[in-house]
XYZ file of C-alpha atoms in Angstrom:
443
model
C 47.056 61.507 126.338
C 46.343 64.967 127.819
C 46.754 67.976 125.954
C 46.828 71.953 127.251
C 45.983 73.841 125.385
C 47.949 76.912 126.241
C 51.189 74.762 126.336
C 50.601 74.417 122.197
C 50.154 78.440 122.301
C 53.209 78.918 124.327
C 54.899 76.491 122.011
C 54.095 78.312 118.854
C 55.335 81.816 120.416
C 58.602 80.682 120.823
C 58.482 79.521 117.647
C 57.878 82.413 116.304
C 60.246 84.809 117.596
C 63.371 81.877 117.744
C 62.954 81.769 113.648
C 62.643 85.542 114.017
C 65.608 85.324 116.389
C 67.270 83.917 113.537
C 67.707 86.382 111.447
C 69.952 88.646 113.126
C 73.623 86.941 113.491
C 74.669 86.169 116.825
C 78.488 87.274 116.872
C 81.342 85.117 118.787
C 83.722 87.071 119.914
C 87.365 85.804 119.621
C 88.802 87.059 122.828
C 86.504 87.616 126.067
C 86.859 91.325 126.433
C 86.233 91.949 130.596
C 83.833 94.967 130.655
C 82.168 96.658 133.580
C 78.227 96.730 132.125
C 75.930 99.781 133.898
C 72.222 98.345 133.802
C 69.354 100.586 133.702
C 68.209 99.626 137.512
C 71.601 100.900 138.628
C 73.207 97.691 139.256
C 76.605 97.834 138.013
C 78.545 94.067 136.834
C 81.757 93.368 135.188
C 81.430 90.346 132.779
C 83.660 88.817 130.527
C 81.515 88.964 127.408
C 81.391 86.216 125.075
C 78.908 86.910 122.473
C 76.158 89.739 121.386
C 73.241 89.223 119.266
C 70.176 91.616 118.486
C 68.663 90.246 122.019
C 71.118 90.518 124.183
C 74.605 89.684 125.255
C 76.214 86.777 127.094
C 79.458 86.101 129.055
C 80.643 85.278 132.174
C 77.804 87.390 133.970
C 75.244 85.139 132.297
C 72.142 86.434 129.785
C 71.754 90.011 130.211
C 68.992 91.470 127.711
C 69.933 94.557 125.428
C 66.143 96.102 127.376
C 67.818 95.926 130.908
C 70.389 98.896 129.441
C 69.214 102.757 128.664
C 70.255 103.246 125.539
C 72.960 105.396 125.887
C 74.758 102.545 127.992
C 73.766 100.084 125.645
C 75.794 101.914 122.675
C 78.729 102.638 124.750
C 78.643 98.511 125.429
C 78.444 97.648 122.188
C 81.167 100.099 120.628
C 83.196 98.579 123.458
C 82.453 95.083 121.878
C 82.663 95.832 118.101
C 86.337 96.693 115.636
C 84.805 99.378 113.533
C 86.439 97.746 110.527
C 84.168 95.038 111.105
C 81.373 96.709 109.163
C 78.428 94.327 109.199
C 78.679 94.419 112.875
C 78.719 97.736 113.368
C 75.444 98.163 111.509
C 73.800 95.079 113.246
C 75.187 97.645 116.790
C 73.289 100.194 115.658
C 70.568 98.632 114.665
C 70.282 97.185 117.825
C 70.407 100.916 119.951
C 68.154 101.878 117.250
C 65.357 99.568 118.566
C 66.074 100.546 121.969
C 65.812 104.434 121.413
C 63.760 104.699 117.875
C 63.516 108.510 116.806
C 65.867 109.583 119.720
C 69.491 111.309 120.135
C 71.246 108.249 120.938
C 69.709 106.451 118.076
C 70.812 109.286 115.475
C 74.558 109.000 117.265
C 74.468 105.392 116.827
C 73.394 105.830 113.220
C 76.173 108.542 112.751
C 78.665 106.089 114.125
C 78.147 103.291 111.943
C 77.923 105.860 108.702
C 81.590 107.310 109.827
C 82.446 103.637 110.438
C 82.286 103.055 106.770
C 78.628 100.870 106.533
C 77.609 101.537 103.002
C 74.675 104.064 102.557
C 72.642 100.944 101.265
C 73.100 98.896 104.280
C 72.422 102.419 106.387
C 69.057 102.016 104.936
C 67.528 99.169 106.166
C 69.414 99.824 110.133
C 66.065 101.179 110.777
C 63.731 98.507 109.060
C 66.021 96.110 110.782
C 65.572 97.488 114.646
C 61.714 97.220 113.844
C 62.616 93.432 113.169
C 64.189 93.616 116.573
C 61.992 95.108 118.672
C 59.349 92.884 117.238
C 60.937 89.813 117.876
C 62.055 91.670 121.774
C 58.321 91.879 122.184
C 57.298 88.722 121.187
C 59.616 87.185 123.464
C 58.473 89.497 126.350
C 54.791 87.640 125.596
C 55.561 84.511 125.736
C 58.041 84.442 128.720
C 55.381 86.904 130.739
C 52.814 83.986 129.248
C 55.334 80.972 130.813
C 55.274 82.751 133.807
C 51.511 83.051 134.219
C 51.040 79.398 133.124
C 53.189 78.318 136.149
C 51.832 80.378 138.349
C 47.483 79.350 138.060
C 45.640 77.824 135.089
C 43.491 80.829 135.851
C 45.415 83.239 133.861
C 44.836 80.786 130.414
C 42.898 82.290 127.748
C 39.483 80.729 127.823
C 36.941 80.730 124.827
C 34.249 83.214 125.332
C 31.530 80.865 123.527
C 28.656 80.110 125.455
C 28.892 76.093 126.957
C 26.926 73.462 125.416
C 25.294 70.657 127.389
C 26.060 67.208 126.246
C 23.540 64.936 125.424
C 23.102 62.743 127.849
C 24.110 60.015 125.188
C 27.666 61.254 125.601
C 28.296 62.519 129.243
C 29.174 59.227 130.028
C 32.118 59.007 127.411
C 33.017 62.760 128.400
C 33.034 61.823 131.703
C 35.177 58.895 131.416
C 37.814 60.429 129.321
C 37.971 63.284 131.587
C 38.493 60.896 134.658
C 41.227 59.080 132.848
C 43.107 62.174 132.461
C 42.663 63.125 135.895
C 43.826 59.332 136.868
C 46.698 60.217 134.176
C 48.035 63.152 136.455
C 47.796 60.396 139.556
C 50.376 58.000 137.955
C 52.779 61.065 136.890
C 53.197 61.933 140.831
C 53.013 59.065 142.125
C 50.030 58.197 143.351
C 46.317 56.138 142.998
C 42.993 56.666 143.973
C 39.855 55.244 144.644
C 36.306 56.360 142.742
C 33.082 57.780 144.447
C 30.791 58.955 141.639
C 27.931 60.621 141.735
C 25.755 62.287 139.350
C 27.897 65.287 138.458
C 30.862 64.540 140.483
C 33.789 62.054 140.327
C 35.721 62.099 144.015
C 39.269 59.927 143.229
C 40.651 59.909 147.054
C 44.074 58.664 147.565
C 43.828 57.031 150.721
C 41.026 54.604 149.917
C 38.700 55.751 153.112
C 35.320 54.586 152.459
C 33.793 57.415 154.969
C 34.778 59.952 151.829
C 32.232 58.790 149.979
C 29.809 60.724 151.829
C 32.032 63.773 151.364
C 31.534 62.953 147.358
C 27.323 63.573 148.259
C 27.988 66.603 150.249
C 29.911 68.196 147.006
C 27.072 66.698 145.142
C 24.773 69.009 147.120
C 26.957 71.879 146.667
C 26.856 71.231 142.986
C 23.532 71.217 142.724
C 22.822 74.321 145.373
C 25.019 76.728 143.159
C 23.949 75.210 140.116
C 20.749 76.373 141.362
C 21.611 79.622 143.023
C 23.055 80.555 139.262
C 19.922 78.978 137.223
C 17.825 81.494 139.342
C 19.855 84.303 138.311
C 19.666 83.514 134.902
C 23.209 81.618 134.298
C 23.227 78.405 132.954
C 25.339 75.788 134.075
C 26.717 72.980 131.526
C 26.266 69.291 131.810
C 29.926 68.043 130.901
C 30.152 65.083 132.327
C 31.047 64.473 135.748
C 33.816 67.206 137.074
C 36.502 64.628 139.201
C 37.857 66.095 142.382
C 41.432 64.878 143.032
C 42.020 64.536 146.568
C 45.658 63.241 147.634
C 46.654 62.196 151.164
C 50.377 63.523 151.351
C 51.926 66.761 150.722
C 54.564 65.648 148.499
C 52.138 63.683 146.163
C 50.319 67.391 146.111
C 53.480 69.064 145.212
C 54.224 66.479 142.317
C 50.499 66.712 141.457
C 50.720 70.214 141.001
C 54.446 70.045 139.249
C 53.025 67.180 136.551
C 50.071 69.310 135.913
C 50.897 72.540 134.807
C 54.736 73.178 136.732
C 53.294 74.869 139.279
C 54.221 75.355 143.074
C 51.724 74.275 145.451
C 52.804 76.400 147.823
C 50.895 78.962 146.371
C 47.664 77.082 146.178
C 46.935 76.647 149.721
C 43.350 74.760 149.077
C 42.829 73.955 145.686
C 43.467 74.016 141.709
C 41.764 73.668 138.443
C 43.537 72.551 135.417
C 41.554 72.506 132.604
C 42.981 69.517 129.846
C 41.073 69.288 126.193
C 39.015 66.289 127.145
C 35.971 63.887 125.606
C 34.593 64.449 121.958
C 34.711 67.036 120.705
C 37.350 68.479 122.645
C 37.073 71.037 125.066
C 38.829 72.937 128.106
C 37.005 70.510 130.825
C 37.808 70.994 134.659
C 39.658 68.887 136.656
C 39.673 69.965 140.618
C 42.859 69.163 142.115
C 42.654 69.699 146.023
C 44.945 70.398 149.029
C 45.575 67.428 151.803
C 44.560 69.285 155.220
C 44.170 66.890 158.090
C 41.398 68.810 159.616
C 38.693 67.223 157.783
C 36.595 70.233 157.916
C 39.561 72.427 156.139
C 39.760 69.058 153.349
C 36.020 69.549 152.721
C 36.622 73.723 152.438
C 39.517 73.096 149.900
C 37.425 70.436 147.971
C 34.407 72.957 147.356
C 36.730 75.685 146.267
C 37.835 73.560 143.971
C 34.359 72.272 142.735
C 33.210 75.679 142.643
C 35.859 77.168 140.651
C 34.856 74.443 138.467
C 30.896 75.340 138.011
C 31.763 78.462 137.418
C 34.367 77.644 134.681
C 30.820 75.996 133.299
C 28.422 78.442 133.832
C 27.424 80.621 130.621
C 31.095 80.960 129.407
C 34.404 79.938 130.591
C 35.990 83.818 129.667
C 37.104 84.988 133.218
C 36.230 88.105 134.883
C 39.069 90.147 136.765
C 41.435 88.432 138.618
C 40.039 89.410 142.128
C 36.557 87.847 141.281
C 38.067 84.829 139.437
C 39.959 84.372 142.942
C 37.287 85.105 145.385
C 33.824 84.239 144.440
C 35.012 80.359 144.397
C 36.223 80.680 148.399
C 32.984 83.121 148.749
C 30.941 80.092 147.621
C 33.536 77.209 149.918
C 33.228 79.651 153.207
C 29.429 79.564 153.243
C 28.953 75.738 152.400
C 31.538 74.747 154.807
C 31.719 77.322 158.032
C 33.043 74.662 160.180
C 35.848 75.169 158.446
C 36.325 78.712 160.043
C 38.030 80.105 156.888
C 35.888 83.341 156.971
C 38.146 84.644 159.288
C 41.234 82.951 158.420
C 40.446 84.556 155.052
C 40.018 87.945 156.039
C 42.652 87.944 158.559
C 46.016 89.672 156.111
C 43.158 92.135 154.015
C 41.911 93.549 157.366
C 45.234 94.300 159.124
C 45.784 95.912 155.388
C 42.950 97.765 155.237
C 42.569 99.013 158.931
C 46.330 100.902 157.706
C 44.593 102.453 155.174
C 45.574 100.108 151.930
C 42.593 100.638 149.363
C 40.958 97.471 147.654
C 40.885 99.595 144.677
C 44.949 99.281 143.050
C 43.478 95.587 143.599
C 40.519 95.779 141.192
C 42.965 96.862 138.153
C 46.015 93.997 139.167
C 45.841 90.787 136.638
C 47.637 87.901 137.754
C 51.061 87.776 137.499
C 51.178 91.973 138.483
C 50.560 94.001 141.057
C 49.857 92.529 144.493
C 49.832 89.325 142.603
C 53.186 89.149 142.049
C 53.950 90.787 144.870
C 51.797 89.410 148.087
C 49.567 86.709 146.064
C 48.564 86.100 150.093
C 47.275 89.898 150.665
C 45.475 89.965 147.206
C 43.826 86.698 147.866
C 42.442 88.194 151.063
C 41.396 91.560 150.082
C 39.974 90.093 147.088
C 37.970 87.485 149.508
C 36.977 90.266 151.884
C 35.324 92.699 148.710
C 33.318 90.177 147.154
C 31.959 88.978 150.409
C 31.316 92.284 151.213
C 29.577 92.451 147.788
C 27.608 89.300 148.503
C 26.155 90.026 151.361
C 24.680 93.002 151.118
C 23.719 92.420 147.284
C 23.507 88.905 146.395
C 21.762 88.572 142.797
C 23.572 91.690 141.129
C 26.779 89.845 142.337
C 26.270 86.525 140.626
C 24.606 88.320 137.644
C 27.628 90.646 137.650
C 30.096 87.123 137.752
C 28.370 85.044 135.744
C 25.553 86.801 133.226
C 27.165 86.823 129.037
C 30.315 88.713 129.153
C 30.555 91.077 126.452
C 32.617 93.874 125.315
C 31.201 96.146 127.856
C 33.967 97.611 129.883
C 34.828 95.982 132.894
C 33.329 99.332 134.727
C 30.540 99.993 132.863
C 30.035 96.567 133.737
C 30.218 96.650 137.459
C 27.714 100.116 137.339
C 25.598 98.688 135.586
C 24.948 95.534 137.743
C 25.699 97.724 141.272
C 24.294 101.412 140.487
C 27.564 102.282 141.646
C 30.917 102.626 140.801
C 34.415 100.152 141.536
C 35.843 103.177 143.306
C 32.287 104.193 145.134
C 31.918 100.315 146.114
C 35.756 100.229 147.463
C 35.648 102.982 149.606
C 32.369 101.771 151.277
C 33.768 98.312 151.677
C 36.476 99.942 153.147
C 34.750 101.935 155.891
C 32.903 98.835 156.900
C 36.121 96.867 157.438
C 37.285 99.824 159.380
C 34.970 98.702 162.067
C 33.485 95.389 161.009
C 35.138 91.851 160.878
């Protein structure tokens, strides 16, 4: 059976704060007091309210979160919701502002309201311990629902182990390998689907539609295996033997949207050519890629979205599988695809969104600092997948080795641009603006 890795994470974060969660009562109200609720964003909703706990509240306006309210609104809410002879409540009220404004006016007025309400000078004491407890728990949920979100959205975003790969004996590639192309068979069944084997030496093609001409598209990703594998020995990076990486290619979009769904909930629509997902696999164990890959029926597109997805998985085994920023995690892999395959034409197609963005003056450097899930990649994955394409290429071709090196030599706790100075002689902000001028007038 497959595991992920960061589903057991996720798991054990909402464990966390839900026992933390427990601790502070939730509260029932009797009658469904209709309130009009101010939020901090200005929106303005009136919601019968049904019950309040140190997270939030919830009524007939659904789950609103105590963090969505300035403070001051949030203590005029609650007042509105608690009798002031109904002591414990009132303190658990405060408590709650307290978290939300720690050290501030409204805090102090929400402490002086529950003192006049009567809570007794020993329960006054702990209010503050207590809204600690709160935030905490507010944090921790923050974490793991930002960390839900980025699991849906790529496997990218995972945390990877920054140990150095190990290559298999050759002994036991051939269990590794099988195990890891039973789970990738595993994820067939779950949408739907079968596929037949081409196997080469490093790479295990499962096609959907049974056409015997793929096989020779299983060599050609054999030979871009082996070309990068030697493009990043030369440089000094190390590529793993792990077995043989399978390549999942399925014939029909909606097996590719239930492919994606079973494997990590994600929506293929935002993986327009390919996906890793990276189950613990073989023995012992380990965060092994499986490739699964876009149905395009230009087969020239198929064979593009194919090598992405081989290439994101070399890299994933090249030195170790800790990612770089999210701009070079999501463009050296189509930087590697675009050259192997230019029949394709995705050069262009690539660069077609950064260059309309850059020719009206948007700077690739806001882009350099976004992680997934923020930034342009929340808010136009599309434009930060194309200005991120258009940099590194830029990068590439006019300095080759330091790029790889820079992607791919022993990450360590160097700063990200110390880093990138050290491998270009230049800065990220030096390097953006030149990029920039040459997309002014270059394609």
């Amino acid at each position: 059976m497959t595991n992920f890795a960061k589903l057991s994470v996720l798991t054990a974060v909402l464990a966390i704060y839900a026992y933390a969660g427990a601790d502070i009562q939730s509260r029932t109200l009797e009658v469904s007091p209709q309130i009009k609720l101010e939020l901090a964003d200005g929106q303005q909703l009136r919601c019968a309210v049904k019950s309040w706990d140190g997270l939030g509240l919830e009524g007939s306006c659904g789950s609103i979160r105590w963090e969505r309210f300035k403070p001051g609104l949030a203590f005029a809410t609650l007042k509105s919701l608690v009798p002031e002879t109904d002591l414990d409540a009132c303190a658990d009220a405060a408590a709650v502002v307290v978290s939300l404004d720690e050290g501030g006016i409204v805090a102090n007025s929400a402490m002086d309201w529950a003192r006049k309400s009567g809570v007794t000078y020993k329960r006054i004491n702990t209010i503050r311990s207590e809204a600690v407890e709160i935030k905490r728990v507010r944090t921790q949920r923050l974490i793991a629902e930002f960390t839900e979100r980025l699991s849906q959205l790529t496997p990218e975003a995972s945390a990877f182990p920054a140990a150095a790969w190990t290559s298999l004996h050759s002994s036991d590639a051939g269990t590794v390998s099988a195990a890891t192309i039973e789970a990738a068979r595993a994820l067939l069944t779950r949408a739907g689907a079968s596929a037949t084997l081409h196997e080469t030496a490093h790479v295990a093609l499962l096609v959907e539609s049974g056409d015997s001409a793929l096989a020779k598209d299983a060599a050609s990703l054999e030979r871009f295996y082996r070309d990068w594998r030697e493009e990043f020995e030369r440089i000094g990076a190390t590529v793993a033997d792990q077995g043989r990486i399978p390549v999942v290619v399925v014939s029909e979009r909606d097996h590719w949207r239930l492919l994606v769904q079973a494997a990590f909930r994600g929506d293929a629509a935002q993986h327009p050519d390919a996906v890793v997902v990276y189950p613990l696999s073989g023995d012992p164990p380990a965060m092994r890629p499986i490739a699964l890959v876009c149905p395009d029926s230009d087969p020239n597109r198929q064979r593009f979205n194919a090598a992405v997805g081989l290439a994101r998985a070399v890299l994933h085994l090249t030195n170790s599988p800790v990612r770089g920023p999210a701009w070079l995690n999501e463009a050296l892999p189509r930087v590697m695809a675009a050259r192997a395959v230019p029949g394709a034409g995705m050069d262009g197609a690539l660069r077609k969104r950064g260059l309309i963005a850059v020719r009206s003056k948007v700077s690739f450097t806001a882009l350099m600092a976004s992680r997934y899930g923020e930034g342009v990649w929340a808010s136009d994955p599309e434009l930060a997948q194309s200005m991120s394409y258009m940099f590194a290429r830029w990068l590439f071709d006019n300095a080759p080795d330091q790029f790889l090196r820079y992607a791919k030599g022993p990450r360590t706790s160097e700063a990200e641009a110390a880093r990138f100075q050290r491998h270009f002689s230049m800065t990220i902000d030096v390097a953006c603006a030149r990029a920039a001028k040459w997309f002014q007038i270059n394609d």
